[in-house]
PDB file of C-alpha atoms and ligand atoms in Angstrom:
ATOM      1  CA  MET A   1       6.839  -5.760  -5.274  1.00 83.00           C
ATOM      2  CA  ALA A   2       8.472  -7.325  -2.265  1.00 95.00           C
ATOM      3  CA  TYR A   3       8.323  -5.756   1.246  1.00 97.00           C
ATOM      4  CA  ASN A   4      11.361  -3.756   2.042  1.00 97.00           C
ATOM      5  CA  GLN A   5      12.584  -4.291   5.619  1.00 97.00           C
ATOM      6  CA  ASN A   6      14.486  -1.091   5.518  1.00 97.00           C
ATOM      7  CA  ASN A   7      11.579   1.358   5.019  1.00 98.00           C
ATOM      8  CA  ILE A   8      11.217   4.144   7.514  1.00 98.00           C
ATOM      9  CA  PHE A   9       8.148   2.713   9.297  1.00 98.00           C
ATOM     10  CA  ALA A  10       9.825  -0.650   9.738  1.00 98.00           C
ATOM     11  CA  LYS A  11      12.729   1.099  11.301  1.00 98.00           C
ATOM     12  CA  ILE A  12      10.302   3.060  13.657  1.00 98.00           C
ATOM     13  CA  ILE A  13       8.577  -0.250  14.584  1.00 98.00           C
ATOM     14  CA  ARG A  14      11.939  -1.823  15.434  1.00 98.00           C
ATOM     15  CA  GLY A  15      12.815   1.141  17.565  1.00 98.00           C
ATOM     16  CA  GLU A  16      15.692   2.186  15.357  1.00 98.00           C
ATOM     17  CA  ILE A  17      14.231   5.558  14.630  1.00 98.00           C
ATOM     18  CA  PRO A  18      12.246   7.565  17.321  1.00 98.00           C
ATOM     19  CA  CYS A  19       8.615   8.558  17.042  1.00 98.00           C
ATOM     20  CA  GLN A  20       6.110  10.417  19.026  1.00 98.00           C
ATOM     21  CA  LYS A  21       4.099   7.435  20.156  1.00 98.00           C
ATOM     22  CA  VAL A  22       0.292   7.807  20.816  1.00 98.00           C
ATOM     23  CA  TYR A  23      -0.620   4.165  21.277  1.00 98.00           C
ATOM     24  CA  GLU A  24       0.925   0.694  21.070  1.00 98.00           C
ATOM     25  CA  ASP A  25      -0.232  -2.845  21.421  1.00 98.00           C
ATOM     26  CA  GLN A  26       0.889  -6.235  20.191  1.00 97.00           C
ATOM     27  CA  GLU A  27      -0.248  -5.594  16.628  1.00 98.00           C
ATOM     28  CA  ILE A  28      -0.393  -1.781  16.176  1.00 98.00           C
ATOM     29  CA  LEU A  29       1.950   1.189  16.708  1.00 98.00           C
ATOM     30  CA  ALA A  30       0.430   4.790  16.426  1.00 98.00           C
ATOM     31  CA  PHE A  31       2.435   7.905  16.297  1.00 98.00           C
ATOM     32  CA  HIS A  32       2.257  11.494  15.165  1.00 98.00           C
ATOM     33  CA  ASP A  33       3.068  12.367  11.543  1.00 98.00           C
ATOM     34  CA  ILE A  34       6.309  14.217  11.125  1.00 98.00           C
ATOM     35  CA  ASN A  35       4.656  16.623   8.640  1.00 98.00           C
ATOM     36  CA  PRO A  36       1.107  17.064   9.921  1.00 98.00           C
ATOM     37  CA  LYS A  37      -1.616  17.919   7.468  1.00 96.00           C
ATOM     38  CA  ALA A  38      -4.219  18.782  10.200  1.00 97.00           C
ATOM     39  CA  LYS A  39      -3.968  19.991  13.835  1.00 98.00           C
ATOM     40  CA  THR A  40      -3.847  16.328  14.754  1.00 98.00           C
ATOM     41  CA  HIS A  41      -2.325  13.841  12.275  1.00 98.00           C
ATOM     42  CA  VAL A  42      -1.510  10.392  13.489  1.00 98.00           C
ATOM     43  CA  LEU A  43      -0.348   7.357  11.569  1.00 98.00           C
ATOM     44  CA  ILE A  44      -1.807   4.002  12.660  1.00 98.00           C
ATOM     45  CA  VAL A  45       0.605   1.318  11.706  1.00 98.00           C
ATOM     46  CA  PRO A  46       0.249  -2.524  11.825  1.00 98.00           C
ATOM     47  CA  LYS A  47       3.498  -3.968  12.965  1.00 98.00           C
ATOM     48  CA  ALA A  48       3.394  -6.814  10.559  1.00 98.00           C
ATOM     49  CA  ALA A  49       5.132  -6.465   7.134  1.00 98.00           C
ATOM     50  CA  TYR A  50       2.414  -5.359   4.660  1.00 98.00           C
ATOM     51  CA  ILE A  51       3.200  -2.857   1.870  1.00 98.00           C
ATOM     52  CA  SER A  52      -0.192  -1.114   1.486  1.00 98.00           C
ATOM     53  CA  TRP A  53      -3.875  -1.263   2.102  1.00 96.00           C
ATOM     54  CA  ASP A  54      -4.406  -3.652  -0.772  1.00 97.00           C
ATOM     55  CA  ASP A  55      -1.628  -5.940   0.520  1.00 97.00           C
ATOM     56  CA  PHE A  56      -2.994  -5.761   4.103  1.00 98.00           C
ATOM     57  CA  ALA A  57      -6.663  -6.239   3.162  1.00 97.00           C
ATOM     58  CA  MET A  58      -5.934  -9.285   1.006  1.00 97.00           C
ATOM     59  CA  GLN A  59      -3.224 -10.976   3.258  1.00 97.00           C
ATOM     60  CA  ALA A  60      -3.781 -10.025   6.887  1.00 98.00           C
ATOM     61  CA  THR A  61      -5.136 -12.371   9.496  1.00 98.00           C
ATOM     62  CA  SER A  62      -8.534 -11.790  11.067  1.00 97.00           C
ATOM     63  CA  SER A  63      -6.904 -10.738  14.302  1.00 97.00           C
ATOM     64  CA  GLN A  64      -4.582  -8.349  12.549  1.00 98.00           C
ATOM     65  CA  THR A  65      -7.544  -6.842  10.709  1.00 98.00           C
ATOM     66  CA  ALA A  66      -9.596  -6.592  13.851  1.00 98.00           C
ATOM     67  CA  ALA A  67      -6.690  -5.015  15.832  1.00 98.00           C
ATOM     68  CA  LEU A  68      -6.407  -2.253  13.111  1.00 98.00           C
ATOM     69  CA  MET A  69     -10.173  -1.535  13.218  1.00 98.00           C
ATOM     70  CA  LYS A  70     -10.164  -1.343  17.026  1.00 98.00           C
ATOM     71  CA  ALA A  71      -7.003   0.867  17.124  1.00 98.00           C
ATOM     72  CA  ILE A  72      -8.906   3.601  15.227  1.00 98.00           C
ATOM     73  CA  PRO A  73     -11.407   4.478  17.866  1.00 98.00           C
ATOM     74  CA  ILE A  74      -8.985   3.847  20.714  1.00 98.00           C
ATOM     75  CA  VAL A  75      -6.504   6.389  19.238  1.00 98.00           C
ATOM     76  CA  ALA A  76      -9.299   8.812  18.360  1.00 98.00           C
ATOM     77  CA  ARG A  77     -10.468   8.736  21.983  1.00 98.00           C
ATOM     78  CA  LYS A  78      -6.988   9.204  23.313  1.00 98.00           C
ATOM     79  CA  LEU A  79      -6.663  12.360  21.167  1.00 98.00           C
ATOM     80  CA  GLY A  80     -10.295  13.601  22.107  1.00 98.00           C
ATOM     81  CA  LEU A  81     -11.358  13.457  18.427  1.00 98.00           C
ATOM     82  CA  GLU A  82     -14.413  11.150  18.704  1.00 97.00           C
ATOM     83  CA  LYS A  83     -16.967  13.946  19.393  1.00 97.00           C
ATOM     84  CA  GLN A  84     -15.975  16.537  16.725  1.00 97.00           C
ATOM     85  CA  GLY A  85     -14.918  13.919  14.136  1.00 98.00           C
ATOM     86  CA  TYR A  86     -12.001  12.640  12.245  1.00 98.00           C
ATOM     87  CA  ARG A  87     -10.968  11.307   8.841  1.00 98.00           C
ATOM     88  CA  ILE A  88      -9.123   8.046   7.999  1.00 98.00           C
ATOM     89  CA  ILE A  89      -7.089   7.884   4.862  1.00 98.00           C
ATOM     90  CA  ALA A  90      -5.090   4.973   3.332  1.00 98.00           C
ATOM     91  CA  ASN A  91      -2.979   5.643   0.344  1.00 97.00           C
ATOM     92  CA  HIS A  92      -2.308   2.632  -1.885  1.00 97.00           C
ATOM     93  CA  GLY A  93       0.269   2.989  -4.638  1.00 96.00           C
ATOM     94  CA  HIS A  94       1.497   5.560  -7.065  1.00 96.00           C
ATOM     95  CA  HIS A  95      -1.846   7.340  -8.014  1.00 95.00           C
ATOM     96  CA  ALA A  96      -2.633   7.817  -4.267  1.00 96.00           C
ATOM     97  CA  HIS A  97       0.863   9.239  -3.571  1.00 95.00           C
ATOM     98  CA  GLN A  98       1.881   6.578  -1.160  1.00 98.00           C
ATOM     99  CA  GLU A  99       5.342   7.566   0.042  1.00 98.00           C
ATOM    100  CA  VAL A 100       6.124   4.895   2.679  1.00 98.00           C
ATOM    101  CA  PRO A 101       5.869   1.257   1.544  1.00 98.00           C
ATOM    102  CA  HIS A 102       4.662  -0.027   4.833  1.00 98.00           C
ATOM    103  CA  PHE A 103       0.833  -0.008   5.272  1.00 98.00           C
ATOM    104  CA  HIS A 104      -0.501   2.785   7.484  1.00 98.00           C
ATOM    105  CA  LEU A 105      -3.723   4.668   8.047  1.00 98.00           C
ATOM    106  CA  HIS A 106      -3.646   8.418   8.400  1.00 98.00           C
ATOM    107  CA  LEU A 107      -6.100   9.744  11.164  1.00 98.00           C
ATOM    108  CA  LEU A 108      -6.665  13.471  10.872  1.00 98.00           C
ATOM    109  CA  GLY A 109      -8.753  15.795  12.967  1.00 98.00           C
ATOM    110  CA  GLY A 110      -8.628  18.592  15.542  1.00 98.00           C
ATOM    111  CA  ASN A 111      -9.977  21.086  12.963  1.00 97.00           C
ATOM    112  CA  PRO A 112     -12.407  21.130   9.925  1.00 96.00           C
ATOM    113  CA  LEU A 113     -10.832  19.106   7.260  1.00 95.00           C
ATOM    114  CA  GLY A 114     -12.443  20.391   4.101  1.00 91.00           C
ATOM    115  CA  PRO A 115     -13.332  18.376   0.999  1.00 91.00           C
ATOM    116  CA  LEU A 116     -12.258  14.802   0.749  1.00 88.00           C
ATOM    117  CA  VAL A 117     -10.250  15.234  -2.416  1.00 83.00           C
ATOM    118  CA  GLN A 118      -8.780  18.436  -3.956  1.00 75.00           C
ATOM    119  CA  SER A 119      -8.274  18.508  -7.676  1.00 67.00           C
TER     120      SER A 119
HETATM  121  P1  5GP B 201       1.883   8.045   2.669  1.00 96.53           P
HETATM  122  O1  5GP B 201       2.071   9.173   1.557  1.00 96.53           O
HETATM  123  O2  5GP B 201       2.870   7.025   2.446  1.00 96.53           O
HETATM  124  O3  5GP B 201       0.464   7.716   2.782  1.00 96.53           O
HETATM  125  O4  5GP B 201       2.236   8.867   4.022  1.00 96.53           O
HETATM  126  C1  5GP B 201       3.499   8.741   4.523  1.00 96.53           C
HETATM  127  C2  5GP B 201       3.461   9.740   5.747  1.00 96.53           C
HETATM  128  O5  5GP B 201       4.497   9.444   6.556  1.00 96.53           O
HETATM  129  C3  5GP B 201       3.589  11.251   5.437  1.00 96.53           C
HETATM  130  O6  5GP B 201       2.457  12.005   5.936  1.00 96.53           O
HETATM  131  C4  5GP B 201       4.885  11.652   6.020  1.00 96.53           C
HETATM  132  O7  5GP B 201       4.816  13.040   6.542  1.00 96.53           O
HETATM  133  C5  5GP B 201       5.058  10.718   7.127  1.00 96.53           C
HETATM  134  N1  5GP B 201       6.445  10.397   7.457  1.00 96.53           N
HETATM  135  C6  5GP B 201       7.436  10.145   6.569  1.00 96.53           C
HETATM  136  N2  5GP B 201       8.660   9.873   7.255  1.00 96.53           N
HETATM  137  C7  5GP B 201       8.326   9.983   8.596  1.00 96.53           C
HETATM  138  C8  5GP B 201       9.066   9.826   9.769  1.00 96.53           C
HETATM  139  O8  5GP B 201      10.259   9.519   9.759  1.00 96.53           O
HETATM  140  N3  5GP B 201       8.398   9.897  10.952  1.00 96.53           N
HETATM  141  C9  5GP B 201       7.057  10.216  11.016  1.00 96.53           C
HETATM  142  N4  5GP B 201       6.537  10.325  12.235  1.00 96.53           N
HETATM  143  N5  5GP B 201       6.317  10.391   9.946  1.00 96.53           N
HETATM  144  C10 5GP B 201       6.961  10.243   8.684  1.00 96.53           C
END
């Protein structure tokens, strides 16, 4: 599957669609999810064109990977989540219900989150 330059997160990164920005650097944009599943639900999105976790993990440069790892605690601290805790989720593909084909991490917190997976 080829990367689609017209997916919604590509448009947000290009500034064509607004977002509620939490953090930005050269490699990363983080913004509030439009349909939050916890009190705090932020999407941490590498700016480079990767479809999913699997694509990113296989293809990204070391500096892109490091930037993503560092962005997680930076965003968590900005939102005051580091003491009480938070959860990071990456959905890859159909079985994981990935909706947007631009790689992103979900950062959830602000309230107890319950079990990891509900059947
Ligand atoms: P996925 O299922 O791909 O892992 O998650 C996609 C997430 O993107 C969903 O939680 C959904 O609510 C969020 N989302 C979809 N469209 C938009 C949008 O236009 N703006 C924002 N901020 N979030 C979006």
